[in-house]
Amino acid sequence: MAAASFLLSPRVTLPLRRGSRLLVSCSATSSSSSSDAAGGVGFQGRVGFLGLGIMGAPMASNLMKAGCDITVWNRTKSKCDPLLSLGAKMAPYRFESSPARVASSCDVTFAMLADPESAFEVACGANGAAEGMAAGKGYVDVSTVDDATSKLIGKRITSTGASFLEAPVSGSKKPAEDGLLIFLTAGDESLYKRVAPLLDVMGKSRFYLGDVGNGAAMKLVVNMVMGSMMVSFAEGLLLSEKVGLDPNTVVEVISQGAINAPMFSLKGPSMVKAAYPTAFPLKHQQKDLRLALALAESVSQPIPTAAAANELYKVAKSLGLADQDFSAVIEALKAEMQSSQH
């Protein structure tokens, strides 16, 4: 992997917005692109969206609100219902919908799946999206996967004559709902330019990072740092309480200093109350740390802090917290503290 290609010259674009609403025009026609009143270029074509979980559903919803013609699919069909009630379509396939059928009926298909195994199966498995791809179509995988999986998916998609773009996102449930995600893209640059208006509907910025694999690597680096930061923050909250300080004051002090991060102000108050409403599931954070450790191993880069953090997320999973927000990792620290006192 040529790391220098994305460290030296990333291309970042900030979308044109008026207030909080993105100016974009979506059309199901296949004619050439046109400009909207503000000078933004609209996307022309039908859009497929595979995977309507905690991230995919609000992303697809934002595309619909922008006027896009959306066809959806999800393993659990009931998760499609809210979008279907808003006017989304489903593509029937032998009385069932399938990724292949969605891809065959759309010009560009997005996929937001939970893990590398699911992403690969939906793209490349039986009735997978690749079976519906062809020249002129595009596949944009916004899932968080390892670079090897992304390359395998890309190879299968491009073997059909279609174009492939990996575009994992930085951001959780609320940014997805508000259209404020950050897209870390790599792969076919012409497809990147083609879907830029759609990315701008769903996000506040987008980076083009070069070859397939670089987007996946960037996402794993970002989530590795985030997961480690959360563990350190949790340690700080528990230590402050142990020595008689008010952890809420700790959150306030941190929020006004050089180490302030939105994550601390957002998660801190709930963590103090031992409440962990899910924005980013803990099991996904642990998965990303596991993938980051494998990435580091592949290039002989030690990441001991991330390795230690990963072990705590594994403990938290063993405590039944996998589906809680990743801030619930603080419970693993509490459990270790209690065990050390016995």
mmCIF file of C-alpha atoms in Angstrom:
data_model
loop_
_atom_site.group_PDB
_atom_site.id
_atom_site.type_symbol
_atom_site.label_atom_id
_atom_site.label_comp_id
_atom_site.label_asym_id
_atom_site.label_seq_id
_atom_site.Cartn_x
_atom_site.Cartn_y
_atom_site.Cartn_z
ATOM 1 C CA MET A 1 0.000 0.000 0.000
ATOM 2 C CA ALA A 2 1.444 3.350 -1.037
ATOM 3 C CA ALA A 3 0.754 5.374 2.084
ATOM 4 C CA ALA A 4 2.454 8.471 0.688
ATOM 5 C CA SER A 5 -0.210 8.833 -1.982
ATOM 6 C CA PHE A 6 -2.822 9.872 0.545
ATOM 7 C CA LEU A 7 -0.592 11.629 3.003
ATOM 8 C CA LEU A 8 0.891 14.074 0.511
ATOM 9 C CA SER A 9 -1.940 15.251 -1.653
ATOM 10 C CA PRO A 10 -5.487 14.483 -0.531
ATOM 11 C CA ARG A 11 -8.190 16.382 -2.373
ATOM 12 C CA VAL A 12 -10.804 17.771 -0.050
ATOM 13 C CA THR A 13 -13.998 19.443 -1.164
ATOM 14 C CA LEU A 14 -16.481 21.251 1.020
ATOM 15 C CA PRO A 15 -20.047 21.153 -0.336
ATOM 16 C CA LEU A 16 -21.918 24.316 -1.231
ATOM 17 C CA ARG A 17 -24.682 24.877 1.307
ATOM 18 C CA ARG A 18 -27.209 27.606 1.961
ATOM 19 C CA GLY A 19 -27.922 27.563 5.679
ATOM 20 C CA SER A 20 -28.133 23.874 6.570
ATOM 21 C CA ARG A 21 -29.569 22.725 3.239
ATOM 22 C CA LEU A 22 -27.361 21.425 0.470
ATOM 23 C CA LEU A 23 -28.070 22.772 -2.985
ATOM 24 C CA VAL A 24 -28.260 19.725 -5.263
ATOM 25 C CA SER A 25 -30.568 18.453 -7.960
ATOM 26 C CA CYS A 26 -31.230 14.723 -8.372
ATOM 27 C CA SER A 27 -32.959 13.306 -11.433
ATOM 28 C CA ALA A 28 -33.773 9.804 -12.631
ATOM 29 C CA THR A 29 -33.090 10.733 -16.235
ATOM 30 C CA SER A 30 -29.861 9.723 -17.933
ATOM 31 C CA SER A 31 -29.291 12.977 -19.780
ATOM 32 C CA SER A 32 -26.178 15.076 -19.253
ATOM 33 C CA SER A 33 -25.710 16.846 -15.924
ATOM 34 C CA SER A 34 -27.286 20.238 -15.421
ATOM 35 C CA SER A 35 -26.559 23.041 -12.996
ATOM 36 C CA ASP A 36 -28.948 24.181 -10.311
ATOM 37 C CA ALA A 37 -29.722 27.769 -9.505
ATOM 38 C CA ALA A 38 -26.715 28.083 -7.214
ATOM 39 C CA GLY A 39 -24.307 26.646 -9.741
ATOM 40 C CA GLY A 40 -24.075 23.167 -8.174
ATOM 41 C CA VAL A 41 -24.097 20.172 -10.512
ATOM 42 C CA GLY A 42 -26.974 17.734 -10.003
ATOM 43 C CA PHE A 43 -26.697 13.955 -10.168
ATOM 44 C CA GLN A 44 -28.477 12.303 -13.076
ATOM 45 C CA GLY A 45 -29.640 8.729 -12.576
ATOM 46 C CA ARG A 46 -31.242 6.191 -10.272
ATOM 47 C CA VAL A 47 -29.588 5.456 -6.933
ATOM 48 C CA GLY A 48 -29.533 2.138 -5.087
ATOM 49 C CA PHE A 49 -28.837 1.822 -1.375
ATOM 50 C CA LEU A 50 -27.931 -1.493 0.270
ATOM 51 C CA GLY A 51 -27.947 -1.682 4.061
ATOM 52 C CA LEU A 52 -30.357 0.399 6.144
ATOM 53 C CA GLY A 53 -28.949 0.135 9.639
ATOM 54 C CA ILE A 54 -27.999 2.849 12.091
ATOM 55 C CA MET A 55 -25.996 4.686 9.402
ATOM 56 C CA GLY A 56 -27.488 3.579 6.108
ATOM 57 C CA ALA A 57 -31.079 4.541 6.886
ATOM 58 C CA PRO A 58 -30.415 8.241 7.578
ATOM 59 C CA MET A 59 -28.000 8.466 4.655
ATOM 60 C CA ALA A 60 -30.577 7.063 2.247
ATOM 61 C CA SER A 61 -33.245 9.264 3.800
ATOM 62 C CA ASN A 62 -31.169 12.379 3.137
ATOM 63 C CA LEU A 63 -30.780 11.374 -0.513
ATOM 64 C CA MET A 64 -34.551 11.001 -0.759
ATOM 65 C CA LYS A 65 -35.098 14.406 0.819
ATOM 66 C CA ALA A 66 -32.796 15.847 -1.844
ATOM 67 C CA GLY A 67 -35.131 14.455 -4.493
ATOM 68 C CA CYS A 68 -33.176 11.373 -5.552
ATOM 69 C CA ASP A 69 -34.885 8.323 -7.046
ATOM 70 C CA ILE A 70 -33.900 5.637 -4.493
ATOM 71 C CA THR A 71 -34.217 1.856 -4.603
ATOM 72 C CA VAL A 72 -33.403 0.171 -1.282
ATOM 73 C CA TRP A 73 -32.511 -3.261 0.080
ATOM 74 C CA ASN A 74 -31.829 -4.665 3.514
ATOM 75 C CA ARG A 75 -31.499 -8.225 4.817
ATOM 76 C CA THR A 76 -34.274 -7.484 7.316
ATOM 77 C CA LYS A 77 -37.008 -6.178 5.051
ATOM 78 C CA SER A 78 -38.828 -4.317 7.842
ATOM 79 C CA LYS A 79 -35.929 -1.850 7.998
ATOM 80 C CA CYS A 80 -36.885 -0.750 4.487
ATOM 81 C CA ASP A 81 -40.426 0.169 5.532
ATOM 82 C CA PRO A 82 -39.772 3.730 6.795
ATOM 83 C CA LEU A 83 -38.071 4.641 3.514
ATOM 84 C CA LEU A 84 -40.699 2.867 1.429
ATOM 85 C CA SER A 85 -43.332 4.968 3.170
ATOM 86 C CA LEU A 86 -41.426 8.046 1.999
ATOM 87 C CA GLY A 87 -41.445 6.884 -1.610
ATOM 88 C CA ALA A 88 -38.383 4.653 -1.953
ATOM 89 C CA LYS A 89 -38.635 1.612 -4.204
ATOM 90 C CA MET A 90 -37.751 -2.058 -3.810
ATOM 91 C CA ALA A 91 -36.579 -4.177 -6.733
ATOM 92 C CA PRO A 92 -38.315 -7.602 -6.768
ATOM 93 C CA TYR A 93 -36.239 -10.689 -7.497
ATOM 94 C CA ARG A 94 -38.063 -14.022 -7.538
ATOM 95 C CA PHE A 95 -40.577 -12.476 -5.184
ATOM 96 C CA GLU A 96 -37.741 -11.128 -3.037
ATOM 97 C CA SER A 97 -35.468 -8.129 -3.335
ATOM 98 C CA SER A 98 -31.735 -8.688 -3.803
ATOM 99 C CA PRO A 99 -28.572 -6.595 -4.126
ATOM 100 C CA ALA A 100 -28.228 -7.840 -7.724
ATOM 101 C CA ARG A 101 -31.680 -6.633 -8.646
ATOM 102 C CA VAL A 102 -31.102 -3.246 -7.046
ATOM 103 C CA ALA A 103 -27.789 -2.814 -8.864
ATOM 104 C CA SER A 104 -29.281 -3.841 -12.201
ATOM 105 C CA SER A 105 -32.056 -1.263 -11.880
ATOM 106 C CA CYS A 106 -29.826 1.625 -10.748
ATOM 107 C CA ASP A 107 -27.060 3.728 -12.231
ATOM 108 C CA VAL A 108 -25.108 4.008 -8.969
ATOM 109 C CA THR A 109 -25.436 1.741 -5.942
ATOM 110 C CA PHE A 110 -24.262 2.582 -2.408
ATOM 111 C CA ALA A 111 -23.600 -0.068 0.234
ATOM 112 C CA MET A 112 -23.370 0.480 3.993
ATOM 113 C CA LEU A 113 -22.774 -2.858 5.718
ATOM 114 C CA ALA A 114 -21.703 -3.730 9.255
ATOM 115 C CA ASP A 115 -18.424 -5.573 8.660
ATOM 116 C CA PRO A 116 -16.045 -6.897 5.971
ATOM 117 C CA GLU A 117 -17.824 -10.240 5.749
ATOM 118 C CA SER A 118 -21.218 -8.644 5.133
ATOM 119 C CA ALA A 119 -19.776 -6.103 2.697
ATOM 120 C CA PHE A 120 -18.138 -8.856 0.648
ATOM 121 C CA GLU A 121 -21.207 -11.104 0.672
ATOM 122 C CA VAL A 122 -23.589 -8.345 -0.414
ATOM 123 C CA ALA A 123 -21.245 -7.271 -3.206
ATOM 124 C CA CYS A 124 -19.845 -10.590 -4.382
ATOM 125 C CA GLY A 125 -22.030 -13.416 -3.032
ATOM 126 C CA ALA A 126 -24.996 -15.180 -4.603
ATOM 127 C CA ASN A 127 -27.423 -12.557 -5.960
ATOM 128 C CA GLY A 128 -24.837 -9.987 -4.881
ATOM 129 C CA ALA A 129 -24.585 -6.529 -6.355
ATOM 130 C CA ALA A 130 -21.835 -7.561 -8.783
ATOM 131 C CA GLU A 131 -24.326 -9.768 -10.619
ATOM 132 C CA GLY A 132 -26.334 -6.658 -11.476
ATOM 133 C CA MET A 133 -23.416 -4.455 -12.442
ATOM 134 C CA ALA A 134 -22.368 -3.581 -15.989
ATOM 135 C CA ALA A 135 -20.420 -0.990 -17.921
ATOM 136 C CA GLY A 136 -21.617 2.515 -17.113
ATOM 137 C CA LYS A 137 -22.765 1.618 -13.611
ATOM 138 C CA GLY A 138 -21.011 2.502 -10.381
ATOM 139 C CA TYR A 139 -20.678 0.848 -6.963
ATOM 140 C CA VAL A 140 -19.816 2.971 -3.926
ATOM 141 C CA ASP A 141 -19.001 1.031 -0.765
ATOM 142 C CA VAL A 142 -19.320 3.284 2.275
ATOM 143 C CA SER A 143 -18.828 0.418 4.756
ATOM 144 C CA THR A 144 -15.818 0.256 7.064
ATOM 145 C CA VAL A 145 -13.712 -2.699 5.927
ATOM 146 C CA ASP A 146 -10.031 -3.604 5.709
ATOM 147 C CA ASP A 147 -8.073 -2.648 2.614
ATOM 148 C CA ALA A 148 -7.800 -6.260 1.429
ATOM 149 C CA THR A 149 -11.579 -6.720 1.450
ATOM 150 C CA SER A 150 -12.100 -3.410 -0.315
ATOM 151 C CA LYS A 151 -9.666 -4.448 -3.049
ATOM 152 C CA LEU A 152 -11.428 -7.801 -3.488
ATOM 153 C CA ILE A 153 -14.797 -6.091 -3.828
ATOM 154 C CA GLY A 154 -13.329 -3.554 -6.230
ATOM 155 C CA LYS A 155 -11.794 -6.269 -8.389
ATOM 156 C CA ARG A 156 -15.086 -8.146 -8.639
ATOM 157 C CA ILE A 157 -17.104 -5.019 -9.437
ATOM 158 C CA THR A 158 -14.691 -3.754 -12.087
ATOM 159 C CA SER A 159 -14.583 -7.202 -13.716
ATOM 160 C CA THR A 160 -18.161 -6.494 -14.834
ATOM 161 C CA GLY A 161 -17.108 -3.296 -16.581
ATOM 162 C CA ALA A 162 -18.579 -1.133 -13.817
ATOM 163 C CA SER A 163 -16.688 1.456 -11.740
ATOM 164 C CA PHE A 164 -15.817 1.126 -8.056
ATOM 165 C CA LEU A 165 -15.282 3.685 -5.317
ATOM 166 C CA GLU A 166 -14.621 2.946 -1.667
ATOM 167 C CA ALA A 167 -15.959 5.738 0.519
ATOM 168 C CA PRO A 168 -15.997 4.857 4.235
ATOM 169 C CA VAL A 169 -17.352 7.616 6.428
ATOM 170 C CA SER A 170 -16.092 9.345 9.526
ATOM 171 C CA GLY A 171 -19.053 10.130 11.753
ATOM 172 C CA SER A 172 -21.783 8.309 13.637
ATOM 173 C CA LYS A 173 -25.595 8.358 13.881
ATOM 174 C CA LYS A 174 -26.168 12.083 14.485
ATOM 175 C CA PRO A 175 -23.812 13.299 11.712
ATOM 176 C CA ALA A 176 -25.462 10.759 9.390
ATOM 177 C CA GLU A 177 -28.888 12.178 10.260
ATOM 178 C CA ASP A 178 -27.691 15.761 9.833
ATOM 179 C CA GLY A 179 -25.805 15.136 6.566
ATOM 180 C CA LEU A 180 -22.476 15.984 8.200
ATOM 181 C CA LEU A 181 -20.398 12.887 7.490
ATOM 182 C CA ILE A 182 -16.833 12.954 6.172
ATOM 183 C CA PHE A 183 -16.208 10.726 3.143
ATOM 184 C CA LEU A 184 -12.796 9.089 2.741
ATOM 185 C CA THR A 185 -12.857 7.979 -0.880
ATOM 186 C CA ALA A 186 -10.479 6.084 -3.126
ATOM 187 C CA GLY A 187 -10.729 4.275 -6.430
ATOM 188 C CA ASP A 188 -12.255 5.405 -9.725
ATOM 189 C CA GLU A 189 -11.850 9.182 -9.852
ATOM 190 C CA SER A 190 -14.462 9.654 -12.563
ATOM 191 C CA LEU A 191 -17.010 7.875 -10.372
ATOM 192 C CA TYR A 192 -15.929 10.065 -7.457
ATOM 193 C CA LYS A 193 -16.699 13.168 -9.518
ATOM 194 C CA ARG A 194 -19.963 11.672 -10.755
ATOM 195 C CA VAL A 195 -21.318 10.951 -7.260
ATOM 196 C CA ALA A 196 -19.873 14.096 -5.624
ATOM 197 C CA PRO A 197 -23.334 15.757 -5.447
ATOM 198 C CA LEU A 198 -24.669 12.703 -3.613
ATOM 199 C CA LEU A 199 -21.750 12.664 -1.191
ATOM 200 C CA ASP A 200 -22.397 16.334 -0.532
ATOM 201 C CA VAL A 201 -26.013 15.592 0.376
ATOM 202 C CA MET A 202 -24.857 13.076 2.983
ATOM 203 C CA GLY A 203 -21.686 14.763 4.209
ATOM 204 C CA LYS A 204 -19.943 18.001 5.045
ATOM 205 C CA SER A 205 -16.653 17.139 3.322
ATOM 206 C CA ARG A 206 -15.035 14.534 1.104
ATOM 207 C CA PHE A 207 -11.457 13.456 0.479
ATOM 208 C CA TYR A 208 -10.183 11.672 -2.616
ATOM 209 C CA LEU A 209 -7.194 9.567 -1.526
ATOM 210 C CA GLY A 210 -6.073 7.757 -4.675
ATOM 211 C CA ASP A 211 -5.951 3.982 -5.089
ATOM 212 C CA VAL A 212 -8.454 1.531 -3.628
ATOM 213 C CA GLY A 213 -7.360 0.603 -0.111
ATOM 214 C CA ASN A 214 -6.326 4.089 0.919
ATOM 215 C CA GLY A 215 -9.842 5.036 1.966
ATOM 216 C CA ALA A 216 -10.145 1.901 4.088
ATOM 217 C CA ALA A 217 -6.743 2.538 5.656
ATOM 218 C CA MET A 218 -7.577 6.146 6.466
ATOM 219 C CA LYS A 219 -10.843 5.132 8.138
ATOM 220 C CA LEU A 220 -9.091 2.525 10.271
ATOM 221 C CA VAL A 221 -6.454 5.042 11.365
ATOM 222 C CA VAL A 222 -9.157 7.550 12.340
ATOM 223 C CA ASN A 223 -11.205 4.985 14.255
ATOM 224 C CA MET A 224 -8.089 3.581 15.925
ATOM 225 C CA VAL A 225 -7.346 7.042 17.324
ATOM 226 C CA MET A 226 -10.993 7.538 18.332
ATOM 227 C CA GLY A 227 -11.206 4.226 20.164
ATOM 228 C CA SER A 228 -7.994 4.876 22.065
ATOM 229 C CA MET A 229 -9.118 8.414 22.969
ATOM 230 C CA MET A 230 -12.358 7.080 24.413
ATOM 231 C CA VAL A 231 -10.527 4.638 26.673
ATOM 232 C CA SER A 232 -8.230 7.378 27.976
ATOM 233 C CA PHE A 233 -11.218 9.647 28.543
ATOM 234 C CA ALA A 234 -13.025 6.906 30.463
ATOM 235 C CA GLU A 235 -9.949 6.375 32.628
ATOM 236 C CA GLY A 236 -9.877 10.098 33.375
ATOM 237 C CA LEU A 237 -13.533 10.166 34.445
ATOM 238 C CA LEU A 238 -13.078 7.212 36.787
ATOM 239 C CA LEU A 239 -9.850 8.549 38.260
ATOM 240 C CA SER A 240 -11.403 11.954 38.905
ATOM 241 C CA GLU A 241 -14.276 10.362 40.788
ATOM 242 C CA LYS A 242 -11.905 8.130 42.762
ATOM 243 C CA VAL A 243 -9.930 11.124 44.046
ATOM 244 C CA GLY A 244 -13.023 13.116 44.945
ATOM 245 C CA LEU A 245 -13.453 15.332 41.896
ATOM 246 C CA ASP A 246 -16.728 15.888 40.075
ATOM 247 C CA PRO A 247 -16.445 14.089 36.718
ATOM 248 C CA ASN A 248 -18.926 16.559 35.216
ATOM 249 C CA THR A 249 -16.467 19.339 36.019
ATOM 250 C CA VAL A 250 -13.722 17.296 34.383
ATOM 251 C CA VAL A 251 -15.809 17.186 31.202
ATOM 252 C CA GLU A 252 -16.309 20.950 31.350
ATOM 253 C CA VAL A 253 -12.605 21.645 31.947
ATOM 254 C CA ILE A 254 -11.581 19.409 29.053
ATOM 255 C CA SER A 255 -14.161 21.068 26.784
ATOM 256 C CA GLN A 256 -12.464 24.435 27.293
ATOM 257 C CA GLY A 257 -8.868 23.296 26.855
ATOM 258 C CA ALA A 258 -6.454 22.344 24.114
ATOM 259 C CA ILE A 259 -7.522 18.685 24.184
ATOM 260 C CA ASN A 260 -11.193 19.476 23.598
ATOM 261 C CA ALA A 261 -12.965 17.176 21.169
ATOM 262 C CA PRO A 262 -16.695 17.141 20.386
ATOM 263 C CA MET A 263 -16.763 13.465 21.374
ATOM 264 C CA PHE A 264 -15.879 14.297 24.988
ATOM 265 C CA SER A 265 -18.575 16.949 25.402
ATOM 266 C CA LEU A 266 -21.150 14.755 23.676
ATOM 267 C CA LYS A 267 -20.430 11.483 25.464
ATOM 268 C CA GLY A 268 -19.130 12.671 28.840
ATOM 269 C CA PRO A 269 -22.400 13.646 30.568
ATOM 270 C CA SER A 270 -24.057 10.339 29.627
ATOM 271 C CA MET A 271 -21.015 8.336 30.697
ATOM 272 C CA VAL A 272 -21.126 9.979 34.126
ATOM 273 C CA LYS A 273 -24.727 8.735 34.409
ATOM 274 C CA ALA A 274 -23.744 5.261 33.142
ATOM 275 C CA ALA A 275 -26.010 5.734 30.112
ATOM 276 C CA TYR A 276 -24.799 4.725 26.662
ATOM 277 C CA PRO A 277 -27.385 5.523 23.946
ATOM 278 C CA THR A 278 -26.055 3.931 20.793
ATOM 279 C CA ALA A 279 -24.613 6.226 18.157
ATOM 280 C CA PHE A 280 -21.660 3.991 17.252
ATOM 281 C CA PRO A 281 -21.999 0.400 18.531
ATOM 282 C CA LEU A 282 -19.182 -0.845 20.722
ATOM 283 C CA LYS A 283 -18.885 -4.029 18.660
ATOM 284 C CA HIS A 284 -18.082 -1.933 15.589
ATOM 285 C CA GLN A 285 -15.419 0.038 17.441
ATOM 286 C CA GLN A 286 -13.771 -3.202 18.551
ATOM 287 C CA LYS A 287 -13.996 -4.532 14.991
ATOM 288 C CA ASP A 288 -12.254 -1.422 13.679
ATOM 289 C CA LEU A 289 -9.484 -1.720 16.282
ATOM 290 C CA ARG A 290 -9.015 -5.348 15.296
ATOM 291 C CA LEU A 291 -8.699 -4.356 11.649
ATOM 292 C CA ALA A 292 -6.333 -1.498 12.525
ATOM 293 C CA LEU A 293 -4.108 -3.912 14.445
ATOM 294 C CA ALA A 294 -4.002 -6.220 11.421
ATOM 295 C CA LEU A 295 -3.150 -3.262 9.176
ATOM 296 C CA ALA A 296 -0.340 -2.234 11.508
ATOM 297 C CA GLU A 297 0.966 -5.792 11.630
ATOM 298 C CA SER A 298 1.069 -5.910 7.841
ATOM 299 C CA VAL A 299 3.541 -3.027 7.781
ATOM 300 C CA SER A 300 5.376 -3.919 11.041
ATOM 301 C CA GLN A 301 4.136 -0.809 12.841
ATOM 302 C CA PRO A 302 3.708 -1.194 16.613
ATOM 303 C CA ILE A 303 0.538 0.388 18.045
ATOM 304 C CA PRO A 304 0.624 -0.654 21.713
ATOM 305 C CA THR A 305 -1.916 1.918 22.911
ATOM 306 C CA ALA A 306 -4.498 0.745 20.387
ATOM 307 C CA ALA A 307 -3.720 -2.878 21.275
ATOM 308 C CA ALA A 308 -4.403 -2.199 24.961
ATOM 309 C CA ALA A 309 -7.614 -0.338 24.091
ATOM 310 C CA ASN A 310 -8.769 -3.257 21.960
ATOM 311 C CA GLU A 311 -8.509 -5.599 24.921
ATOM 312 C CA LEU A 312 -10.803 -3.359 26.975
ATOM 313 C CA TYR A 313 -13.414 -3.279 24.208
ATOM 314 C CA LYS A 314 -13.248 -7.067 24.107
ATOM 315 C CA VAL A 315 -13.905 -7.158 27.858
ATOM 316 C CA ALA A 316 -16.852 -4.802 27.369
ATOM 317 C CA LYS A 317 -18.265 -7.121 24.704
ATOM 318 C CA SER A 318 -17.955 -10.043 27.113
ATOM 319 C CA LEU A 319 -20.036 -8.041 29.594
ATOM 320 C CA GLY A 320 -22.907 -7.930 27.099
ATOM 321 C CA LEU A 321 -22.290 -4.360 25.935
ATOM 322 C CA ALA A 322 -21.649 -5.065 22.237
ATOM 323 C CA ASP A 323 -24.744 -3.208 21.053
ATOM 324 C CA GLN A 324 -24.339 -0.281 23.442
ATOM 325 C CA ASP A 325 -22.496 2.854 22.381
ATOM 326 C CA PHE A 326 -18.721 2.470 22.317
ATOM 327 C CA SER A 327 -18.514 4.834 25.297
ATOM 328 C CA ALA A 328 -19.738 1.857 27.358
ATOM 329 C CA VAL A 329 -16.108 0.722 27.375
ATOM 330 C CA ILE A 330 -15.953 2.594 30.694
ATOM 331 C CA GLU A 331 -17.866 -0.348 32.176
ATOM 332 C CA ALA A 332 -14.947 -2.635 31.352
ATOM 333 C CA LEU A 333 -12.683 -0.363 33.381
ATOM 334 C CA LYS A 334 -15.166 -0.413 36.261
ATOM 335 C CA ALA A 335 -15.245 -4.217 36.122
ATOM 336 C CA GLU A 336 -11.448 -4.395 36.188
ATOM 337 C CA MET A 337 -11.353 -1.995 39.124
ATOM 338 C CA GLN A 338 -13.819 -4.136 41.066
ATOM 339 C CA SER A 339 -11.933 -7.354 40.324
ATOM 340 C CA SER A 340 -8.682 -5.834 41.504
ATOM 341 C CA GLN A 341 -10.284 -4.972 44.853
ATOM 342 C CA HIS A 342 -11.180 -8.622 45.552
#
